[in-house]
PDB file of C-alpha atoms in Angstrom:
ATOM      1  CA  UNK A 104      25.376   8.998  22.215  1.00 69.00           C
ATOM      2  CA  UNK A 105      26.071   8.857  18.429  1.00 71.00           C
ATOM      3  CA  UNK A 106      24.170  12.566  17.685  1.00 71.00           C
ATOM      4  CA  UNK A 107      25.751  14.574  20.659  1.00 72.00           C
ATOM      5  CA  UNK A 108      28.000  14.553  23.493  1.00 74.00           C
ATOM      6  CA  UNK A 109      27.230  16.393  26.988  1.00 74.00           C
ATOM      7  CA  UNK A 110      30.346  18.159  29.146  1.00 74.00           C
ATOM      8  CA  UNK A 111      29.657  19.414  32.287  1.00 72.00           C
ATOM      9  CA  UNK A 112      31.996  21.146  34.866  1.00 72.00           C
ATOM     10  CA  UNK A 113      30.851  19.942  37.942  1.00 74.00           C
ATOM     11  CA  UNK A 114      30.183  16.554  37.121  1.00 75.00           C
ATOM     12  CA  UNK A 115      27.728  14.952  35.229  1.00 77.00           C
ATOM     13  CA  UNK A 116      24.693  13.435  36.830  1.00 81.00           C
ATOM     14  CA  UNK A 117      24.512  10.335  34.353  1.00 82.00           C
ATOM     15  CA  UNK A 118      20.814   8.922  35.897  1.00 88.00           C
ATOM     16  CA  UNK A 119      19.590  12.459  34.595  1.00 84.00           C
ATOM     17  CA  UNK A 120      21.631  12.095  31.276  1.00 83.00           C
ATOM     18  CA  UNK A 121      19.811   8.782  30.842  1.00 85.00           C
ATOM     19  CA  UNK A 122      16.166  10.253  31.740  1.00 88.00           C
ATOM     20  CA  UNK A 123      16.966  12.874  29.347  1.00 86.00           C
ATOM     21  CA  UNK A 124      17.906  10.687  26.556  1.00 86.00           C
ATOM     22  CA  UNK A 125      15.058   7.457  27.052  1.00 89.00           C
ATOM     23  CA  UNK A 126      12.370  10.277  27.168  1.00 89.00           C
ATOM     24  CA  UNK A 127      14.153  12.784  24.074  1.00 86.00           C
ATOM     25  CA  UNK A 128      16.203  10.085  22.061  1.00 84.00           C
ATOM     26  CA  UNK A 129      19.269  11.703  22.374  1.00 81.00           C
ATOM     27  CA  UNK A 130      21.584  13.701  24.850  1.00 79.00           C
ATOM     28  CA  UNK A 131      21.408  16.946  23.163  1.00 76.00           C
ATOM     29  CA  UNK A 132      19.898  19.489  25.315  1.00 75.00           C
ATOM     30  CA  UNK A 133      19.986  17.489  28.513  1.00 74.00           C
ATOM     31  CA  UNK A 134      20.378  19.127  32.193  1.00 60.00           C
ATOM     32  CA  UNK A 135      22.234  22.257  32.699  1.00 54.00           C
ATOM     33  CA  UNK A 136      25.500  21.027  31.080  1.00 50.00           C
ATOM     34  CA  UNK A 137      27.222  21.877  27.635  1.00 52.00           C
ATOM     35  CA  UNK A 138      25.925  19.844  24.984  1.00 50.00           C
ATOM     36  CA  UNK A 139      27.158  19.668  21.218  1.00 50.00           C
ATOM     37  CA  UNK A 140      25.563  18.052  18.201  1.00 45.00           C
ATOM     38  CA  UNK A 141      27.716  15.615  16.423  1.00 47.00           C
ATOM     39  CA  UNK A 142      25.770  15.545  13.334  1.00 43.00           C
ATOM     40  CA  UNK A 143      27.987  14.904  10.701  1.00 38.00           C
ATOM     41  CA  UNK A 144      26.503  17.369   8.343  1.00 37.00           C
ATOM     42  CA  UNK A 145      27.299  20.370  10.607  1.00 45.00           C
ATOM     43  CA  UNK A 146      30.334  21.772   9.847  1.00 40.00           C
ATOM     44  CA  UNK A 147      33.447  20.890  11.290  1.00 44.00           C
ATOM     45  CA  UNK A 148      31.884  18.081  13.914  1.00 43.00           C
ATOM     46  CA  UNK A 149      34.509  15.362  12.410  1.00 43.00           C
ATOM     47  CA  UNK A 150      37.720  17.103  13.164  1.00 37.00           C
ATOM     48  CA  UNK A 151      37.103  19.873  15.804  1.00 43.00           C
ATOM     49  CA  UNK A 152      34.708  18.661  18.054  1.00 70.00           C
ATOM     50  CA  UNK A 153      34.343  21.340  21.363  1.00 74.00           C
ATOM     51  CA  UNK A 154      33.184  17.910  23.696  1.00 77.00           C
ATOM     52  CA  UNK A 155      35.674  16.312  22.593  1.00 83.00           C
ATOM     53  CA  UNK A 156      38.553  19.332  22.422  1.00 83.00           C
ATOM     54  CA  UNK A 157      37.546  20.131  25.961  1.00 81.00           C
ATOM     55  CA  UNK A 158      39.924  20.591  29.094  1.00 84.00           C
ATOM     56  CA  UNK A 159      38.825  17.308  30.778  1.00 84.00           C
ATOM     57  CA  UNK A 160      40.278  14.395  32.941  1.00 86.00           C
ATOM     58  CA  UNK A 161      38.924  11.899  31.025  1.00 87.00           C
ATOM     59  CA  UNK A 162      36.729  11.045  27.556  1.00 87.00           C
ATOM     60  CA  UNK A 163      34.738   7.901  27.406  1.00 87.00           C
ATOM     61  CA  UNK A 164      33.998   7.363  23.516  1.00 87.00           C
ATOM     62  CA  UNK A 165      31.032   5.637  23.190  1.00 83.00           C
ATOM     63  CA  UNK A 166      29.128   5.611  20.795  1.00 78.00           C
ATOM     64  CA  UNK A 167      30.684   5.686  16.879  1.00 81.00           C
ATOM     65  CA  UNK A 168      34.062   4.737  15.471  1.00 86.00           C
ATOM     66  CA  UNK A 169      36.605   6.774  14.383  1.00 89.00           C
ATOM     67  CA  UNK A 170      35.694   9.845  16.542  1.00 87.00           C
ATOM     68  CA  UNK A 171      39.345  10.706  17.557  1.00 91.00           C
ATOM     69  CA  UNK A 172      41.271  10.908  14.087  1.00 92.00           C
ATOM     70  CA  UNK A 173      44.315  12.142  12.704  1.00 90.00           C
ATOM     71  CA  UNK A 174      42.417  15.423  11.555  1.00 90.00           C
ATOM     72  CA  UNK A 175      41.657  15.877  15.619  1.00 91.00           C
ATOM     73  CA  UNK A 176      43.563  13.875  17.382  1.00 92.00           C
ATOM     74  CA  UNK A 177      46.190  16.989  18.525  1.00 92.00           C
ATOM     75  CA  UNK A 178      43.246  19.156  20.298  1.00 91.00           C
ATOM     76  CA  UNK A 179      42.464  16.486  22.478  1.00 92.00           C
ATOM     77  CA  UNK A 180      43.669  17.808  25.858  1.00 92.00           C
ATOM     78  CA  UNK A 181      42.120  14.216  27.790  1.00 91.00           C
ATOM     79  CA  UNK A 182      44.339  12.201  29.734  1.00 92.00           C
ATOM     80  CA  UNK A 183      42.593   9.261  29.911  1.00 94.00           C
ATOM     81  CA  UNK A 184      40.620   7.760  26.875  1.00 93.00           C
ATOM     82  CA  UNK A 185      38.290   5.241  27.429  1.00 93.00           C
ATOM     83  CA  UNK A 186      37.454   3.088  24.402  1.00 92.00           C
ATOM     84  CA  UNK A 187      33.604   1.808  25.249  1.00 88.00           C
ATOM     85  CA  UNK A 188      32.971   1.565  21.773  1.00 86.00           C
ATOM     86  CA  UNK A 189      34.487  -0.469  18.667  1.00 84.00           C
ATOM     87  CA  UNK A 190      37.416   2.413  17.349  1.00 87.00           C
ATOM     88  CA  UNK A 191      36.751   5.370  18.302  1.00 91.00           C
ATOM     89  CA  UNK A 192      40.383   6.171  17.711  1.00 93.00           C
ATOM     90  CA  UNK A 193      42.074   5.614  14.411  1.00 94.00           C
ATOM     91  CA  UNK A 194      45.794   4.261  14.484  1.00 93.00           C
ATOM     92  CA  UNK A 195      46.535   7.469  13.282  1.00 95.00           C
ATOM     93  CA  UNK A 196      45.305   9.631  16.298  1.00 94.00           C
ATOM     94  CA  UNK A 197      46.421   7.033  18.955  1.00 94.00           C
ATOM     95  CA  UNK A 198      50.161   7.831  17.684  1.00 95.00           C
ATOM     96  CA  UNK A 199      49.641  11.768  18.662  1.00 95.00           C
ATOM     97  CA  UNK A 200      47.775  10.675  21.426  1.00 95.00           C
ATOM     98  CA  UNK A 201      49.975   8.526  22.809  1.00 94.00           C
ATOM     99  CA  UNK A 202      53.300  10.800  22.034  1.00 94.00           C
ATOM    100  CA  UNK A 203      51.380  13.922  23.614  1.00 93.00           C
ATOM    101  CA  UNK A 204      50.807  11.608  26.507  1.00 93.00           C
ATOM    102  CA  UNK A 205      47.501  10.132  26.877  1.00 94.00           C
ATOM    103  CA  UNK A 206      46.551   6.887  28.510  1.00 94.00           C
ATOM    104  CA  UNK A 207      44.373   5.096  26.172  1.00 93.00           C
ATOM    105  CA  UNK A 208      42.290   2.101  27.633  1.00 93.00           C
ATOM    106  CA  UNK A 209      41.518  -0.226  24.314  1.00 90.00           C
ATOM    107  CA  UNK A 210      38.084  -1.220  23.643  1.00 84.00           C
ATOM    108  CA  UNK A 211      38.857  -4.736  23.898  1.00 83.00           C
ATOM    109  CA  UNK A 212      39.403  -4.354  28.094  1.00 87.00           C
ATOM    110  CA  UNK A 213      36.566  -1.735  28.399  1.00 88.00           C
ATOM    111  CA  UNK A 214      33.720  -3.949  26.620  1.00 81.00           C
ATOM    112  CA  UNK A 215      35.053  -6.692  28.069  1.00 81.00           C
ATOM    113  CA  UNK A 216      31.630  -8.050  30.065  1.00 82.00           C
ATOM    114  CA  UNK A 217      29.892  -7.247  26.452  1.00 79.00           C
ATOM    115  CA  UNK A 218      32.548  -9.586  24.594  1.00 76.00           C
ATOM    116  CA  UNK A 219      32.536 -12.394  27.015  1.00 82.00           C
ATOM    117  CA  UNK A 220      28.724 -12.200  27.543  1.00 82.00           C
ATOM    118  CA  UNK A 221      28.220 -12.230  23.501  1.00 82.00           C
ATOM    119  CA  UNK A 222      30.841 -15.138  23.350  1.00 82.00           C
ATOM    120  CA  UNK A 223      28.760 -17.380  25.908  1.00 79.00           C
ATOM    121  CA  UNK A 224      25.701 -16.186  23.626  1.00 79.00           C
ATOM    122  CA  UNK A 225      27.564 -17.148  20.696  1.00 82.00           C
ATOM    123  CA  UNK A 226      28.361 -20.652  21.973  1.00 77.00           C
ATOM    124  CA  UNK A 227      24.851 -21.011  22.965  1.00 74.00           C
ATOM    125  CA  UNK A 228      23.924 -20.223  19.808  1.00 76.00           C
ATOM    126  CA  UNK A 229      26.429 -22.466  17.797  1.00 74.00           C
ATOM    127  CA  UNK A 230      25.719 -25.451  19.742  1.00 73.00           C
ATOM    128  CA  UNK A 231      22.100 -24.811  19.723  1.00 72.00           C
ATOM    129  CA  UNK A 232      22.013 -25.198  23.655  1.00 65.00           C
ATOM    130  CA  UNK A 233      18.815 -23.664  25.519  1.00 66.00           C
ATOM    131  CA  UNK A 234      19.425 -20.862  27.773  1.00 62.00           C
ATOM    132  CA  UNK A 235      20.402 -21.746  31.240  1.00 67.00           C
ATOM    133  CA  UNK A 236      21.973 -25.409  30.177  1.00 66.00           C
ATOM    134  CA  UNK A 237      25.581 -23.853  30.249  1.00 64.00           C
ATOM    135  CA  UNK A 238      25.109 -23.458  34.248  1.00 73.00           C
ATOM    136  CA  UNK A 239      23.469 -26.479  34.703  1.00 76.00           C
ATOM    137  CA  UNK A 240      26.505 -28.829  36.242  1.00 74.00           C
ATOM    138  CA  UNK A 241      27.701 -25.307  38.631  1.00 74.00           C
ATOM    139  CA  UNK A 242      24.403 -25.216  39.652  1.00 83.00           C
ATOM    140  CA  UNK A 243      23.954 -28.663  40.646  1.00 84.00           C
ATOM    141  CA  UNK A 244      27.201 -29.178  42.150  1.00 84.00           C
ATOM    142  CA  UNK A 245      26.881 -26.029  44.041  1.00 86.00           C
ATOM    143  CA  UNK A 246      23.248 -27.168  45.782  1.00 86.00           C
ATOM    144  CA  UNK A 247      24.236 -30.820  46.363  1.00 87.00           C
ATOM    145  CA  UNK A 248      27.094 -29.033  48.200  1.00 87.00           C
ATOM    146  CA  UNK A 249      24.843 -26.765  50.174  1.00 86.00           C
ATOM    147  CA  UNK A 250      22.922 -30.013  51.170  1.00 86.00           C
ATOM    148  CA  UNK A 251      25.669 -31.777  52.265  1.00 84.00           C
ATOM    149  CA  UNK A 252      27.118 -28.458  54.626  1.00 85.00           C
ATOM    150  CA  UNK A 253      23.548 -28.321  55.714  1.00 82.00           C
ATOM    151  CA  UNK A 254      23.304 -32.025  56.669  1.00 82.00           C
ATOM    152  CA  UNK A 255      27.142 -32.197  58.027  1.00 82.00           C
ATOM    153  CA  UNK A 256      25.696 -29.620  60.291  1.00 83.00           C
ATOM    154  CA  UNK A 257      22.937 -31.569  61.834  1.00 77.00           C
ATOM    155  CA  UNK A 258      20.342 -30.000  59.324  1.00 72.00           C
ATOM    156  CA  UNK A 259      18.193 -33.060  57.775  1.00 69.00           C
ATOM    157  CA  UNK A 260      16.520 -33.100  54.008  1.00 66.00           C
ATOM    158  CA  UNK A 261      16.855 -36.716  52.926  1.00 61.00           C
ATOM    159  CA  UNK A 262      14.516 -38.650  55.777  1.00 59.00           C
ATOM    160  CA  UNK A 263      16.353 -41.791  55.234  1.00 64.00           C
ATOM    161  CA  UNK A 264      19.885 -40.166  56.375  1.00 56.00           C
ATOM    162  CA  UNK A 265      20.055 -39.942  59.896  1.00 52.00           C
ATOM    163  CA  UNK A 266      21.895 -37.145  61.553  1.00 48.00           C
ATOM    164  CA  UNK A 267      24.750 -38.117  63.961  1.00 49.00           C
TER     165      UNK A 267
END
Protein backbone atom coordinates (compact mmCIF):
# COMPACT_ATOMS: atom_id res chain seq x y z
CA UNK A 1 0.00 0.00 0.00
CA UNK A 2 1.07 3.70 -0.10
CA UNK A 3 2.81 3.56 3.76
CA UNK A 4 4.73 0.17 3.35
CA UNK A 5 5.58 -2.61 1.19
CA UNK A 6 5.79 -6.44 2.43
CA UNK A 7 8.66 -9.00 0.80
CA UNK A 8 8.55 -12.34 1.67
CA UNK A 9 10.82 -15.30 0.55
CA UNK A 10 8.59 -17.98 0.28
CA UNK A 11 5.79 -16.36 -1.17
CA UNK A 12 3.41 -14.10 0.02
CA UNK A 13 0.04 -15.24 1.22
CA UNK A 14 -1.92 -12.09 -0.20
CA UNK A 15 -5.61 -13.19 1.60
CA UNK A 16 -3.46 -12.76 4.90
CA UNK A 17 -1.80 -9.48 3.55
CA UNK A 18 -5.36 -8.23 2.99
CA UNK A 19 -6.72 -9.40 6.60
CA UNK A 20 -3.77 -7.72 7.92
CA UNK A 21 -4.28 -4.50 6.24
CA UNK A 22 -8.60 -4.16 6.40
CA UNK A 23 -8.19 -4.91 10.20
CA UNK A 24 -4.58 -2.54 10.79
CA UNK A 25 -4.92 0.03 7.82
CA UNK A 26 -1.84 -0.71 6.38
CA UNK A 27 0.63 -3.63 5.47
CA UNK A 28 3.30 -2.76 7.83
CA UNK A 29 3.84 -5.44 10.27
CA UNK A 30 1.76 -8.06 8.52
CA UNK A 31 2.52 -12.04 8.71
CA UNK A 32 5.94 -13.31 9.12
CA UNK A 33 7.39 -11.49 6.06
CA UNK A 34 9.79 -8.38 5.72
CA UNK A 35 7.96 -5.30 5.85
CA UNK A 36 9.34 -1.62 5.30
CA UNK A 37 7.71 1.72 5.97
CA UNK A 38 7.58 4.00 3.05
CA UNK A 39 6.91 7.05 4.95
CA UNK A 40 8.34 9.72 3.20
CA UNK A 41 9.72 11.44 6.19
CA UNK A 42 12.04 8.51 7.10
CA UNK A 43 15.15 8.86 5.71
CA UNK A 44 16.16 7.63 2.55
CA UNK A 45 12.55 5.78 1.67
CA UNK A 46 12.45 7.85 -1.83
CA UNK A 47 15.64 6.65 -3.36
CA UNK A 48 16.81 3.43 -1.55
CA UNK A 49 13.95 1.57 -0.74
CA UNK A 50 15.09 -2.27 0.73
CA UNK A 51 11.32 -3.70 -0.80
CA UNK A 52 11.91 -2.28 -3.57
CA UNK A 53 16.02 -2.89 -3.92
CA UNK A 54 15.30 -6.50 -3.14
CA UNK A 55 16.52 -9.69 -5.14
CA UNK A 56 13.03 -10.52 -6.54
CA UNK A 57 11.33 -11.94 -9.76
CA UNK A 58 8.98 -9.46 -9.97
CA UNK A 59 7.64 -5.85 -8.31
CA UNK A 60 4.05 -4.92 -8.67
CA UNK A 61 3.94 -1.01 -7.88
CA UNK A 62 0.84 -0.23 -6.59
CA UNK A 63 0.09 2.13 -4.80
CA UNK A 64 1.89 5.89 -5.42
CA UNK A 65 3.58 7.43 -8.43
CA UNK A 66 6.93 7.96 -9.00
CA UNK A 67 8.24 5.14 -6.71
CA UNK A 68 10.99 3.89 -9.16
CA UNK A 69 13.03 7.18 -10.05
CA UNK A 70 16.14 8.18 -11.47
CA UNK A 71 17.64 8.54 -7.82
CA UNK A 72 16.71 4.50 -7.51
CA UNK A 73 16.06 3.24 -10.47
CA UNK A 74 19.83 1.34 -10.76
CA UNK A 75 19.26 -0.86 -7.38
CA UNK A 76 16.33 -2.32 -8.72
CA UNK A 77 17.42 -5.94 -9.31
CA UNK A 78 13.37 -6.93 -10.58
CA UNK A 79 12.87 -8.37 -13.81
CA UNK A 80 9.52 -7.81 -14.29
CA UNK A 81 7.75 -4.47 -13.25
CA UNK A 82 4.28 -4.36 -13.07
CA UNK A 83 2.73 -0.90 -13.32
CA UNK A 84 -0.83 -1.35 -11.23
CA UNK A 85 -0.73 2.09 -10.40
CA UNK A 86 -0.69 5.57 -12.40
CA UNK A 87 3.58 6.11 -12.72
CA UNK A 88 5.20 4.49 -10.52
CA UNK A 89 8.20 4.81 -12.77
CA UNK A 90 9.49 8.12 -13.97
CA UNK A 91 10.80 8.32 -17.70
CA UNK A 92 13.91 8.70 -16.14
CA UNK A 93 14.18 5.28 -14.27
CA UNK A 94 12.40 3.30 -17.11
CA UNK A 95 15.61 4.29 -19.35
CA UNK A 96 18.05 2.40 -16.66
CA UNK A 97 15.51 0.01 -16.27
CA UNK A 98 15.01 -0.85 -19.49
CA UNK A 99 18.96 -0.70 -20.57
CA UNK A 100 19.79 -2.95 -17.38
CA UNK A 101 17.12 -5.19 -18.76
CA UNK A 102 13.86 -5.15 -17.15
CA UNK A 103 10.50 -5.94 -18.63
CA UNK A 104 8.24 -3.21 -17.71
CA UNK A 105 4.39 -3.87 -18.13
CA UNK A 106 2.81 -0.08 -18.50
CA UNK A 107 0.03 0.86 -16.35
CA UNK A 108 -2.18 1.45 -19.14
CA UNK A 109 -2.37 -2.73 -19.91
CA UNK A 110 -2.24 -3.61 -16.14
CA UNK A 111 -5.35 -1.30 -15.04
CA UNK A 112 -6.86 -2.07 -17.97
CA UNK A 113 -10.43 -3.63 -16.42
CA UNK A 114 -10.21 -0.29 -14.07
CA UNK A 115 -9.93 2.03 -17.31
CA UNK A 116 -12.53 0.36 -19.36
CA UNK A 117 -14.88 -0.14 -16.36
CA UNK A 118 -14.43 3.80 -15.42
CA UNK A 119 -14.94 4.60 -19.22
CA UNK A 120 -18.43 2.69 -19.34
CA UNK A 121 -19.01 4.66 -15.91
CA UNK A 122 -17.99 7.71 -17.54
CA UNK A 123 -20.38 7.30 -20.49
CA UNK A 124 -23.05 6.47 -18.12
CA UNK A 125 -22.42 9.37 -16.47
CA UNK A 126 -22.14 11.82 -19.52
CA UNK A 127 -25.21 10.65 -21.07
CA UNK A 128 -27.00 10.58 -17.86
CA UNK A 129 -28.12 6.85 -18.58
CA UNK A 130 -29.34 4.73 -15.41
CA UNK A 131 -27.29 1.86 -14.48
CA UNK A 132 -28.02 -1.31 -16.26
CA UNK A 133 -29.58 0.57 -19.58
CA UNK A 134 -26.15 0.07 -21.44
CA UNK A 135 -26.94 -3.90 -21.39
CA UNK A 136 -30.33 -3.59 -22.03
CA UNK A 137 -30.49 -4.56 -26.05
CA UNK A 138 -27.56 -7.75 -25.15
CA UNK A 139 -29.76 -8.71 -22.67
CA UNK A 140 -32.83 -8.84 -24.58
CA UNK A 141 -31.47 -10.23 -27.62
CA UNK A 142 -29.68 -12.81 -25.71
CA UNK A 143 -33.16 -14.17 -23.82
CA UNK A 144 -35.40 -13.88 -26.91
CA UNK A 145 -32.62 -16.13 -28.29
CA UNK A 146 -32.71 -18.56 -25.43
CA UNK A 147 -36.56 -18.72 -26.07
CA UNK A 148 -36.37 -19.40 -29.44
CA UNK A 149 -33.43 -22.51 -28.85
CA UNK A 150 -35.78 -23.54 -26.15
CA UNK A 151 -38.91 -23.58 -28.36
CA UNK A 152 -36.89 -24.91 -31.64
CA UNK A 153 -36.31 -27.71 -29.25
CA UNK A 154 -39.81 -28.69 -28.52
CA UNK A 155 -39.77 -26.59 -25.19
CA UNK A 156 -43.12 -24.32 -25.18
CA UNK A 157 -43.47 -20.63 -23.38
CA UNK A 158 -45.76 -18.72 -25.71
CA UNK A 159 -49.25 -20.98 -25.48
CA UNK A 160 -50.35 -19.73 -28.76
CA UNK A 161 -47.13 -21.28 -30.66
CA UNK A 162 -47.54 -24.76 -31.15
CA UNK A 163 -44.61 -27.07 -31.09
CA UNK A 164 -44.01 -29.22 -34.24
Amino acid sequence: DRTGGVLRQDGLDVDAVKQYKDEQGTVIGSYDSRTESLDASEEGANGSSLILSADVDALVLAATQQQINSENADLIKARLIFEAANGPVTPLAEDVLRQNGCIIVPDILVSAGGVTVSYFEWLKSLSQVRFGRLTKKWEEKSKTMLIDTWEDIGGQIDPKKKAS
